[in-house]
Coordinates of C-alpha atoms in Angstrom, one line a residue:
Chain A
M123 CA -25.0 -6.0 30.0
N124 CA -24.4 -9.6 30.7
K125 CA -21.3 -10.7 32.5
K126 CA -18.3 -11.3 30.3
G127 CA -16.3 -14.5 30.6
S128 CA -12.5 -14.6 30.9
T129 CA -12.2 -15.4 27.2
F130 CA -13.7 -12.0 26.3
Y131 CA -10.9 -10.3 28.2
L132 CA -8.4 -12.6 26.6
L133 CA -9.5 -11.3 23.3
L134 CA -10.0 -7.7 24.4
I135 CA -6.7 -7.0 26.1
P136 CA -4.3 -7.6 23.1
V137 CA -6.5 -5.6 20.8
L138 CA -6.8 -2.8 23.3
L139 CA -3.0 -2.7 23.8
W140 CA -2.5 -2.6 20.0
L141 CA -4.9 0.3 19.6
V142 CA -4.0 2.3 22.6
V143 CA -0.2 1.9 22.5
L144 CA 0.4 1.9 18.7
I145 CA -2.5 4.0 17.3
V146 CA -4.0 6.4 19.8
T147 CA -0.9 7.4 21.9
P148 CA 1.4 8.0 18.9
H149 CA -1.1 10.3 17.3
L150 CA -1.7 12.2 20.5
D151 CA 2.0 12.6 20.8
L152 CA 2.1 13.9 17.3
M153 CA -0.5 16.5 18.1
F154 CA 1.1 17.6 21.3
R155 CA 4.5 17.8 19.7
S156 CA 3.1 20.0 16.9
F157 CA 2.3 22.7 19.5
R158 CA 5.8 22.6 21.1
L159 CA 8.7 24.9 20.5
E160 CA 12.2 24.5 21.7
T161 CA 13.5 27.8 23.1
D162 CA 17.1 29.0 22.8
E163 CA 17.6 27.7 26.4
G164 CA 16.5 24.3 25.3
N165 CA 13.1 24.4 27.1
M166 CA 9.9 23.2 25.4
I167 CA 7.1 25.7 25.5
F168 CA 3.6 25.8 24.1
S169 CA 3.5 27.6 20.8
L170 CA 1.7 28.0 17.5
N171 CA 4.9 28.8 15.7
N172 CA 5.1 25.5 13.8
Y173 CA 1.7 26.2 12.2
L174 CA 2.7 29.8 11.6
T175 CA 5.7 28.6 9.7
F176 CA 3.4 26.6 7.5
F177 CA 1.1 29.5 6.6
Q178 CA 3.9 32.1 6.3
D179 CA 6.2 30.2 4.0
K180 CA 4.5 30.0 0.6
I181 CA 6.3 26.9 -0.5
Y182 CA 4.7 24.8 2.3
W183 CA 1.1 25.6 1.8
L184 CA 1.5 25.6 -2.0
T185 CA 2.9 22.1 -1.8
F186 CA 0.1 21.2 0.6
V187 CA -2.6 22.4 -1.8
K188 CA -0.9 20.9 -4.8
T189 CA -0.6 17.5 -3.1
A190 CA -4.3 17.6 -2.2
L191 CA -5.5 18.5 -5.7
Y192 CA -3.0 16.2 -7.4
S193 CA -4.1 13.3 -5.3
I194 CA -7.7 13.8 -6.2
F195 CA -6.8 14.1 -9.8
V196 CA -4.7 10.8 -9.7
T197 CA -7.6 9.0 -7.9
F198 CA -10.0 10.1 -10.7
L199 CA -7.5 9.1 -13.3
A200 CA -7.1 5.7 -11.7
F201 CA -10.9 5.3 -11.8
V202 CA -11.1 6.2 -15.5
V203 CA -8.2 3.9 -16.4
T204 CA -9.2 0.9 -14.4
F205 CA -13.0 0.8 -14.5
P206 CA -13.1 -0.5 -18.1
V207 CA -10.6 -3.2 -17.1
A208 CA -12.7 -4.2 -14.1
F209 CA -15.8 -4.3 -16.2
Y210 CA -14.0 -6.3 -18.9
L211 CA -12.7 -8.9 -16.5
T212 CA -16.1 -9.4 -14.7
K213 CA -18.6 -9.0 -17.5
V214 CA -17.0 -9.2 -21.0
V215 CA -14.2 -11.7 -21.2
G216 CA -14.8 -15.5 -21.0
K217 CA -14.5 -17.0 -17.5
R218 CA -11.6 -19.1 -18.8
Y219 CA -9.3 -16.1 -19.2
S220 CA -10.6 -13.8 -16.4
G221 CA -8.9 -15.8 -13.6
F222 CA -5.5 -15.6 -15.2
M223 CA -5.9 -12.0 -16.3
T224 CA -6.9 -11.0 -12.7
L225 CA -3.8 -12.8 -11.4
L226 CA -1.6 -10.6 -13.6
L227 CA -3.1 -7.5 -12.0
L228 CA -2.0 -8.7 -8.5
I229 CA 1.6 -9.3 -9.4
P230 CA 2.7 -5.6 -9.5
I231 CA 1.0 -5.0 -6.2
W232 CA 3.0 -7.7 -4.4
I233 CA 6.3 -6.8 -6.1
G234 CA 6.1 -3.5 -4.3
E235 CA 6.3 0.1 -5.1
L236 CA 10.0 0.6 -5.0
V237 CA 10.8 -1.9 -7.7
T238 CA 8.0 -0.8 -10.0
V239 CA 8.9 2.9 -9.6
Y240 CA 12.5 2.0 -10.3
G241 CA 11.3 0.2 -13.5
W242 CA 9.5 3.4 -14.6
M243 CA 12.7 5.4 -13.9
I244 CA 14.6 3.2 -16.4
L245 CA 11.8 3.4 -19.0
L246 CA 11.4 7.2 -18.9
R247 CA 15.1 8.3 -18.7
D248 CA 16.6 10.4 -21.5
N249 CA 18.6 7.3 -22.6
G250 CA 15.8 5.1 -21.4
V251 CA 13.8 2.4 -23.2
I252 CA 10.9 4.6 -24.4
N253 CA 13.1 7.4 -25.8
N254 CA 15.3 4.8 -27.4
F255 CA 12.3 3.1 -29.0
L256 CA 10.8 6.4 -30.3
M257 CA 14.1 7.5 -31.8
R258 CA 14.7 4.1 -33.4
I259 CA 11.3 4.2 -35.2
G260 CA 12.1 7.8 -36.2
L261 CA 9.3 9.5 -34.4
I262 CA 11.6 11.9 -32.5
K263 CA 15.1 13.1 -33.3
S264 CA 16.4 13.8 -29.8
P265 CA 15.2 12.4 -26.4
I266 CA 12.1 13.9 -24.9
E267 CA 12.6 14.9 -21.3
M268 CA 10.1 12.7 -19.4
L269 CA 11.8 11.8 -16.2
F270 CA 11.8 14.2 -13.2
T271 CA 8.6 16.0 -14.4
N272 CA 5.0 16.0 -13.3
F273 CA 4.3 13.5 -16.1
S274 CA 6.7 10.9 -14.8
M275 CA 5.4 11.4 -11.2
T276 CA 1.8 11.0 -12.3
I277 CA 2.7 7.8 -14.1
G278 CA 4.4 6.4 -11.1
L279 CA 1.6 7.4 -8.7
L280 CA -1.0 6.0 -11.0
Y281 CA 0.9 2.7 -11.6
M282 CA 1.5 2.0 -7.9
S283 CA -2.0 2.8 -6.8
M284 CA -4.5 2.0 -9.5
L285 CA -4.5 -1.8 -9.1
F286 CA -5.8 -1.4 -5.5
M287 CA -9.0 0.1 -7.1
I288 CA -9.7 -2.7 -9.5
V289 CA -10.2 -5.4 -6.9
P290 CA -13.1 -3.7 -4.9
M291 CA -14.7 -2.6 -8.2
M292 CA -14.5 -6.1 -9.5
S293 CA -16.2 -7.6 -6.5
A294 CA -19.0 -5.0 -6.7
L295 CA -19.4 -5.7 -10.4
D296 CA -19.4 -9.4 -9.8
S297 CA -22.5 -9.2 -7.6
L298 CA -24.3 -7.1 -10.2
D299 CA -26.8 -9.5 -11.8
D300 CA -26.4 -9.6 -15.6
S301 CA -30.2 -9.7 -16.1
L302 CA -30.5 -6.1 -14.9
I303 CA -28.3 -5.0 -17.8
E304 CA -30.2 -7.4 -20.2
A305 CA -33.5 -6.1 -19.1
A306 CA -32.5 -2.5 -19.7
S307 CA -31.0 -3.4 -23.0
D308 CA -34.3 -5.2 -24.1
L309 CA -36.2 -2.0 -23.1
G310 CA -34.1 -0.1 -25.5
A311 CA -31.7 1.7 -23.2
S312 CA -28.5 2.9 -24.8
K313 CA -25.0 1.8 -23.5
W314 CA -24.5 5.2 -21.9
T315 CA -27.9 5.1 -20.1
I316 CA -27.2 1.6 -18.8
F317 CA -23.7 2.7 -17.6
R318 CA -25.0 5.8 -15.9
Q319 CA -28.3 4.5 -14.4
I320 CA -27.5 0.9 -13.5
I321 CA -23.8 0.1 -13.5
I322 CA -22.4 3.2 -11.7
P323 CA -25.1 3.4 -9.0
Y324 CA -24.7 -0.3 -8.3
T325 CA -20.9 -0.3 -8.1
T326 CA -20.6 3.0 -6.1
P327 CA -19.6 1.2 -2.9
G328 CA -16.8 -0.6 -4.7
I329 CA -15.7 2.6 -6.4
V330 CA -15.7 4.6 -3.2
S331 CA -13.7 2.0 -1.2
G332 CA -11.3 1.6 -4.1
G333 CA -11.0 5.4 -4.5
I334 CA -10.3 5.9 -0.8
I335 CA -7.5 3.4 -0.9
V336 CA -6.0 4.9 -4.0
F337 CA -6.3 8.4 -2.6
M338 CA -4.6 7.4 0.7
L339 CA -1.8 5.7 -1.1
V340 CA -1.2 8.6 -3.4
I341 CA -1.4 11.4 -0.8
G342 CA 0.8 9.5 1.7
D343 CA 3.4 8.4 -0.9
Y344 CA 7.0 9.4 -0.8
V345 CA 8.7 7.1 -3.2
A346 CA 7.1 8.0 -6.6
P347 CA 7.3 11.8 -6.1
N348 CA 10.8 11.6 -4.8
I349 CA 12.3 9.3 -7.4
L350 CA 10.2 10.2 -10.5
G351 CA 9.3 13.8 -9.7
G352 CA 11.5 16.7 -10.4
K353 CA 12.2 19.9 -8.6
S354 CA 8.8 21.3 -9.6
S355 CA 6.9 18.3 -8.4
L356 CA 7.3 18.6 -4.6
W357 CA 5.1 16.4 -2.5
F358 CA 4.0 17.3 1.0
T359 CA 5.4 14.0 2.4
E360 CA 8.8 15.2 1.2
Q361 CA 8.5 18.2 3.4
I362 CA 7.7 16.0 6.4
Y363 CA 10.6 13.8 5.5
N364 CA 13.0 16.7 5.2
K365 CA 11.8 18.1 8.6
F366 CA 12.4 14.8 10.3
L367 CA 15.4 13.3 8.6
A368 CA 17.3 16.3 7.1
S369 CA 16.8 19.4 9.3
F370 CA 15.8 17.5 12.5
N371 CA 13.1 20.0 13.3
W372 CA 10.7 17.4 14.7
S373 CA 8.2 20.0 16.0
E374 CA 7.6 21.5 12.6
G375 CA 7.6 18.0 11.1
A376 CA 4.9 17.0 13.6
A377 CA 2.8 20.0 12.7
F378 CA 3.1 19.1 9.0
G379 CA 2.3 15.5 9.7
F380 CA -0.8 16.5 11.7
L381 CA -1.9 18.8 8.9
L382 CA -1.5 16.0 6.4
L383 CA -3.6 13.7 8.6
L384 CA -6.3 16.4 8.9
L385 CA -6.3 17.0 5.2
S386 CA -6.6 13.3 4.2
S387 CA -9.3 12.7 6.9
T388 CA -11.3 15.7 5.8
I389 CA -11.2 14.8 2.1
I390 CA -12.2 11.2 2.9
W391 CA -15.0 12.3 5.2
I392 CA -16.4 14.6 2.5
A393 CA -16.2 11.8 -0.1
L394 CA -18.0 9.4 2.3
K395 CA -20.7 12.0 3.0
L396 CA -21.2 12.9 -0.6
T397 CA -21.6 9.2 -1.6
G398 CA -23.5 8.2 1.5
Q399 CA -21.0 5.5 2.4
K400 CA -19.5 4.4 5.7
L401 CA -15.9 3.8 6.6
E402 CA -16.8 0.3 7.8
R403 CA -17.6 -0.7 4.3
V404 CA -14.2 0.4 2.9
G405 CA -12.6 -2.4 4.8
S406 CA -14.7 -5.1 3.2
Chain B
M145 CA -22.1 -4.9 -23.7
I146 CA -21.9 -8.1 -21.7
R147 CA -21.3 -11.7 -22.6
T148 CA -25.0 -12.5 -23.2
L149 CA -25.8 -9.4 -25.3
P150 CA -25.0 -9.0 -29.0
R151 CA -22.0 -6.6 -29.4
S152 CA -20.9 -4.6 -32.4
P153 CA -17.5 -5.7 -33.8
L154 CA -16.2 -2.1 -33.6
Y155 CA -17.1 -1.9 -29.9
I156 CA -15.5 -5.2 -28.9
T157 CA -12.3 -4.6 -31.0
G158 CA -11.8 -1.2 -29.5
Y159 CA -12.4 -2.6 -26.1
R160 CA -9.9 -5.4 -26.6
I161 CA -7.2 -3.0 -27.9
Y162 CA -7.7 -0.9 -24.8
I163 CA -7.3 -3.9 -22.5
L164 CA -4.2 -4.9 -24.5
L165 CA -2.6 -1.5 -24.0
F166 CA -3.5 -1.6 -20.3
Y167 CA -1.6 -4.9 -19.9
I168 CA 1.3 -3.6 -21.9
F169 CA 1.4 -0.6 -19.5
L170 CA 1.3 -2.9 -16.6
I171 CA 4.0 -5.3 -17.7
M172 CA 6.4 -2.9 -19.4
P173 CA 8.4 -1.8 -16.3
L174 CA 8.7 -5.3 -15.0
I175 CA 9.9 -6.8 -18.3
T176 CA 12.4 -3.9 -18.7
I177 CA 14.1 -4.5 -15.4
C178 CA 14.2 -8.2 -15.9
V179 CA 15.9 -7.9 -19.3
L180 CA 18.3 -5.2 -18.2
A181 CA 19.4 -7.3 -15.2
F182 CA 21.4 -9.4 -17.7
N183 CA 22.9 -6.5 -19.6
D184 CA 26.7 -6.5 -19.8
S185 CA 27.0 -2.8 -18.9
N186 CA 28.0 -0.7 -16.0
F187 CA 24.9 1.6 -16.4
I188 CA 21.4 0.8 -15.4
A189 CA 19.7 1.6 -18.7
L190 CA 20.2 1.0 -22.4
P191 CA 22.1 0.4 -24.7
W192 CA 22.1 -3.4 -24.6
L193 CA 25.7 -4.6 -24.6
G194 CA 25.3 -8.3 -24.6
F195 CA 24.3 -11.0 -22.1
S196 CA 26.0 -11.3 -18.8
L197 CA 25.5 -12.7 -15.3
D198 CA 28.0 -10.2 -13.8
W199 CA 25.4 -8.4 -11.8
F200 CA 24.5 -11.6 -10.0
F201 CA 27.9 -13.2 -9.5
A202 CA 30.8 -10.9 -10.3
D203 CA 33.2 -9.8 -7.6
T204 CA 35.5 -7.3 -9.2
D205 CA 36.4 -3.7 -8.5
E206 CA 34.1 -2.4 -11.2
R207 CA 31.2 -4.8 -10.7
L208 CA 29.8 -6.3 -7.5
G209 CA 27.1 -8.8 -8.1
L210 CA 24.0 -9.3 -6.0
F211 CA 25.3 -12.6 -4.4
K212 CA 28.7 -11.1 -3.7
D213 CA 27.5 -7.9 -2.0
P214 CA 27.4 -8.4 1.7
D215 CA 25.5 -5.2 2.4
L216 CA 22.8 -6.1 0.0
L217 CA 22.5 -9.7 1.3
L218 CA 22.3 -8.4 4.8
S219 CA 19.4 -6.0 4.0
V220 CA 17.6 -8.9 2.3
W221 CA 18.1 -11.0 5.4
T222 CA 16.9 -8.1 7.6
S223 CA 13.8 -7.7 5.5
L224 CA 13.1 -11.5 5.6
Q225 CA 13.4 -11.4 9.4
T226 CA 11.3 -8.3 9.7
G227 CA 8.6 -9.7 7.4
F228 CA 8.4 -13.0 9.3
L229 CA 8.1 -11.3 12.8
V230 CA 5.6 -8.7 11.5
A231 CA 3.5 -11.4 9.9
L232 CA 3.6 -13.6 13.0
F233 CA 2.6 -10.9 15.4
S234 CA 0.0 -9.2 13.2
T235 CA -1.5 -12.5 12.3
I236 CA -2.0 -13.3 16.0
V237 CA -3.4 -9.9 17.0
G238 CA -5.3 -9.4 13.8
T239 CA -7.1 -12.8 14.2
I240 CA -7.9 -12.0 17.8
A241 CA -9.3 -8.6 16.7
A242 CA -11.4 -10.3 14.0
L243 CA -12.8 -12.7 16.7
L244 CA -13.5 -9.9 19.1
F245 CA -15.3 -7.6 16.6
E246 CA -17.2 -10.4 14.8
Q247 CA -18.3 -12.4 17.8
E248 CA -18.5 -10.3 20.9
K249 CA -20.8 -7.5 21.9
F250 CA -19.5 -4.8 24.2
R251 CA -19.6 -1.1 25.0
L252 CA -17.5 1.2 22.8
K253 CA -17.2 -1.6 20.2
G254 CA -18.0 0.9 17.4
L255 CA -15.2 3.3 18.5
L256 CA -12.6 0.5 18.9
Y257 CA -13.5 -0.9 15.5
F258 CA -13.1 2.5 14.0
L259 CA -9.7 2.8 15.6
A260 CA -8.7 -0.7 14.3
L261 CA -9.7 0.4 10.8
S262 CA -8.0 3.8 11.1
P263 CA -4.6 2.7 9.7
L264 CA -6.4 2.4 6.3
V265 CA -6.9 6.2 6.4
I266 CA -3.6 7.3 8.1
P267 CA -0.9 8.1 5.6
G268 CA 2.1 5.8 6.1
V269 CA 4.4 8.7 6.6
V270 CA 2.3 10.0 9.4
L271 CA 2.1 6.6 11.1
G272 CA 5.9 6.5 10.9
I273 CA 6.6 9.8 12.5
S274 CA 4.0 9.3 15.2
I275 CA 5.5 6.1 16.3
L276 CA 8.9 7.6 16.1
L277 CA 7.8 10.5 18.3
S278 CA 6.0 8.2 20.8
A279 CA 8.9 5.8 21.1
T280 CA 11.4 8.6 21.6
N281 CA 9.2 10.2 24.2
A282 CA 8.8 6.9 26.1
G283 CA 12.6 6.3 25.8
I284 CA 13.4 9.7 27.3
Y285 CA 10.9 9.4 30.0
L286 CA 12.2 6.0 31.1
E287 CA 15.8 7.1 31.1
E288 CA 15.2 10.3 33.0
N289 CA 12.8 8.9 35.6
L290 CA 13.9 5.3 36.0
G291 CA 17.4 5.4 34.6
I292 CA 16.9 2.5 32.2
N293 CA 17.8 2.7 28.6
I294 CA 15.6 0.6 26.3
G295 CA 17.4 0.3 22.9
I296 CA 14.4 -0.6 20.8
L297 CA 12.7 2.7 21.5
A298 CA 15.3 4.4 19.4
P299 CA 15.2 3.7 15.6
S300 CA 16.1 0.1 15.3
F301 CA 15.2 -3.3 13.9
W302 CA 12.5 -3.8 16.6
L303 CA 11.0 -0.4 16.1
V304 CA 10.5 -1.2 12.5
V305 CA 8.8 -4.4 13.5
I306 CA 6.5 -2.5 15.9
G307 CA 5.7 0.2 13.3
Q308 CA 4.8 -2.3 10.6
F309 CA 2.9 -4.5 13.0
S310 CA 0.7 -1.5 13.9
F311 CA -0.9 -1.3 10.4
C312 CA -0.5 -4.9 9.1
S313 CA -2.8 -6.1 11.9
T314 CA -5.6 -4.2 10.3
F315 CA -5.2 -6.0 7.0
V316 CA -5.1 -9.4 8.8
M317 CA -8.2 -8.4 10.8
L318 CA -10.1 -7.6 7.6
L319 CA -9.0 -10.8 5.8
V320 CA -9.8 -13.1 8.7
G321 CA -13.0 -11.2 9.5
A322 CA -14.3 -11.7 6.0
R323 CA -14.0 -15.4 6.4
L324 CA -15.4 -15.3 9.9
K325 CA -18.6 -13.7 8.4
K326 CA -19.2 -17.0 6.6
F327 CA -18.9 -19.1 9.8
D328 CA -22.0 -21.0 10.8
P329 CA -22.7 -20.2 14.4
V330 CA -24.6 -23.5 14.8
L331 CA -21.2 -25.3 14.9
E332 CA -20.3 -23.2 17.9
E333 CA -23.6 -23.6 19.6
A334 CA -23.4 -27.4 19.2
A335 CA -20.0 -27.4 20.8
L336 CA -21.1 -25.1 23.6
S337 CA -24.1 -27.3 24.3
L338 CA -21.7 -30.2 24.6
R339 CA -20.0 -28.3 27.4
A340 CA -17.0 -27.1 25.6
T341 CA -15.6 -23.8 27.0
R342 CA -15.6 -20.7 24.9
L343 CA -11.8 -21.0 24.6
Q344 CA -12.0 -24.6 23.5
V345 CA -14.6 -23.7 20.8
I346 CA -12.3 -21.0 19.4
W347 CA -9.3 -23.2 19.4
L348 CA -10.9 -26.5 18.2
I349 CA -13.7 -25.2 15.9
T350 CA -13.3 -21.6 14.9
I351 CA -9.6 -21.5 14.3
P352 CA -9.5 -24.6 12.1
F353 CA -12.4 -23.1 10.0
L354 CA -10.4 -19.9 9.6
R355 CA -7.1 -21.6 8.8
P356 CA -7.0 -20.8 5.0
A357 CA -7.7 -17.1 5.7
I358 CA -5.1 -17.0 8.5
I359 CA -2.5 -18.5 6.3
G360 CA -3.4 -16.1 3.5
A361 CA -3.3 -13.2 5.9
F362 CA 0.1 -14.2 7.1
V363 CA 1.4 -14.2 3.5
V364 CA -0.2 -10.8 2.8
A365 CA 1.3 -9.3 6.0
F366 CA 4.7 -10.7 5.1
L367 CA 4.5 -9.2 1.6
I368 CA 3.3 -5.8 2.9
S369 CA 6.1 -5.7 5.4
F370 CA 8.7 -6.8 2.9
S371 CA 7.9 -4.0 0.5
N372 CA 7.1 -1.2 2.9
F373 CA 9.1 2.0 2.7
N374 CA 7.0 5.0 3.8
T375 CA 6.6 4.0 7.4
T376 CA 9.9 2.1 7.7
I377 CA 12.1 4.9 6.7
F378 CA 11.4 6.8 9.9
L379 CA 12.0 3.9 12.2
V380 CA 15.0 2.2 10.7
G381 CA 18.2 2.1 12.6
S382 CA 21.6 1.0 11.5
D383 CA 20.3 -2.2 9.8
P384 CA 18.3 -1.1 6.7
T385 CA 15.6 -3.2 5.2
L386 CA 15.7 -4.1 1.5
P387 CA 13.5 -1.2 0.4
V388 CA 15.4 1.3 2.4
D389 CA 18.7 0.0 1.0
L390 CA 17.3 0.0 -2.6
Y391 CA 16.0 3.6 -2.2
A392 CA 19.5 4.8 -1.1
R393 CA 21.1 3.0 -4.0
I394 CA 18.6 4.4 -6.5
K395 CA 19.2 8.0 -5.2
F396 CA 22.9 7.9 -4.8
S397 CA 24.7 5.0 -6.5
S398 CA 22.7 3.3 -9.2
T399 CA 24.4 0.2 -10.6
P400 CA 22.7 -2.6 -12.5
V401 CA 22.8 -4.7 -9.3
L402 CA 19.5 -2.9 -8.7
N403 CA 18.1 -4.6 -11.8
A404 CA 19.4 -7.9 -10.6
V405 CA 17.7 -7.5 -7.2
S406 CA 14.5 -6.4 -8.9
F407 CA 14.7 -9.4 -11.2
M408 CA 14.9 -11.7 -8.2
I409 CA 11.8 -10.1 -6.6
V410 CA 9.8 -10.0 -9.8
S411 CA 10.5 -13.7 -10.6
F412 CA 9.9 -14.9 -7.1
I413 CA 6.5 -13.1 -6.9
T414 CA 5.4 -14.2 -10.3
L415 CA 6.4 -17.8 -9.7
A416 CA 4.6 -17.8 -6.3
A417 CA 1.5 -16.3 -7.9
M418 CA 1.5 -18.9 -10.7
V419 CA 1.9 -21.8 -8.3
N420 CA -0.9 -20.5 -6.1
F421 CA -3.1 -20.0 -9.2
A422 CA -2.4 -23.6 -10.4
I423 CA -3.1 -25.1 -7.0
N424 CA -6.4 -23.2 -6.7
R425 CA -7.5 -24.2 -10.1
N426 CA -6.8 -27.9 -9.5
K427 CA -9.0 -27.7 -6.3
E428 CA -11.9 -26.4 -8.4

């Protein structure tokens, strides 16, 4: 190794401080705390009790499994809903409109989740805009219960996360040379064949990085499940929130947080392995 | 299928209808809140009872408008301050990280880069509780061993800044890093051969080249901070940020002032996006 100048250390030290103090140490603290138990005398001892609570109490691990499966489902839904849009904006619509239409996609992202989730709450209420509209045109007689169900929660999760998937898919599609599709079409390939054999393989990196972002946003979300979901749509983050801010059982909360971290990392690791991608690419 | 290929009218019409429905889905919650912000009603949803600016300017027992509500204005001010500080710190550290990872070679670089990217795959809630635990531990340690009490290690304004900074730096690093990849190293080599020091090169050549990306990253960091809820909720002290305040109001005391605040956010973001779009188009 060649000798490093002082500039190198000037760059290294702030980054090292950031990563060690704010990323590594807090998560080590989280892990240690999850194995601690406060005895009746107020002493902290090593214990697996916090994890036992999780496995013994059905509601905890059921919520855990449900959150995992639901997040995968919403991620898939986000792909199905937004892929045609990404394709339309990069390959179908005239260049004149695509810039403006892409801009419209970014606005809800920057407005922020809380405001858009609140908007859906107003839309989906019993006396909300959608029920009012459906009753006005005579399609239904009494309001349909939409808010505080799994349906409203799914809408909220989808809405706040799906746009983060479009951008990486669009940049992947942008670099796909049109002549590949033209050539396949000239050789008589059907639309489905072109889609499966050319477009999907080519855009896999974009789909995977977008999918990971969506999955992380959904599995770690608190606002949409809490505001739009009902009693039946518990989310695992809500359990962590309750442990920390309602029952003040930080040790159990830490165990739950650590389990959530393990869960999301494992699913992402599997997704990366299955598709042959690297985390470094997700960033770009 | 794409612009250059012949398309059946049925295919393109169906596609256009889908895109139209997608954009309606996208815009519906935003339009709804904006319209209802001017509803002359004491309830957040329909029916429409006429136009009114009460939820912006009224100061009566029944209605407290946005600009007359000291608590709400204070939380907006807190969010603006938080956003500015987070953007400032994360822009500095994120840019340094981009320079470090793009231009330097050193041992453990892969590991450090992985850590720098990790906030992308850590759920926001987990980051929040980890930093809360770590700060609390540090606070207790300092008080018991050194007898000093550091206020910012308890949930507070500065702890929120620290927590948001920890993941905003990652986004800055990615945005600035993407621009840095396009940097022509010949420029640096020329400066170095003219006996500029490494630090001078960074300050006089690299940073000016990166300026558009750095400004963009600053804005992005500000917006992420301004709308963050999942991490902030665990770190917030007695002075709530706007999302925390809005969340409490949505859960416990919904009045149409929520619509008025949302209207302000939606219009500000939309306006800013349009101005940005117009400027960029004129440049091309």
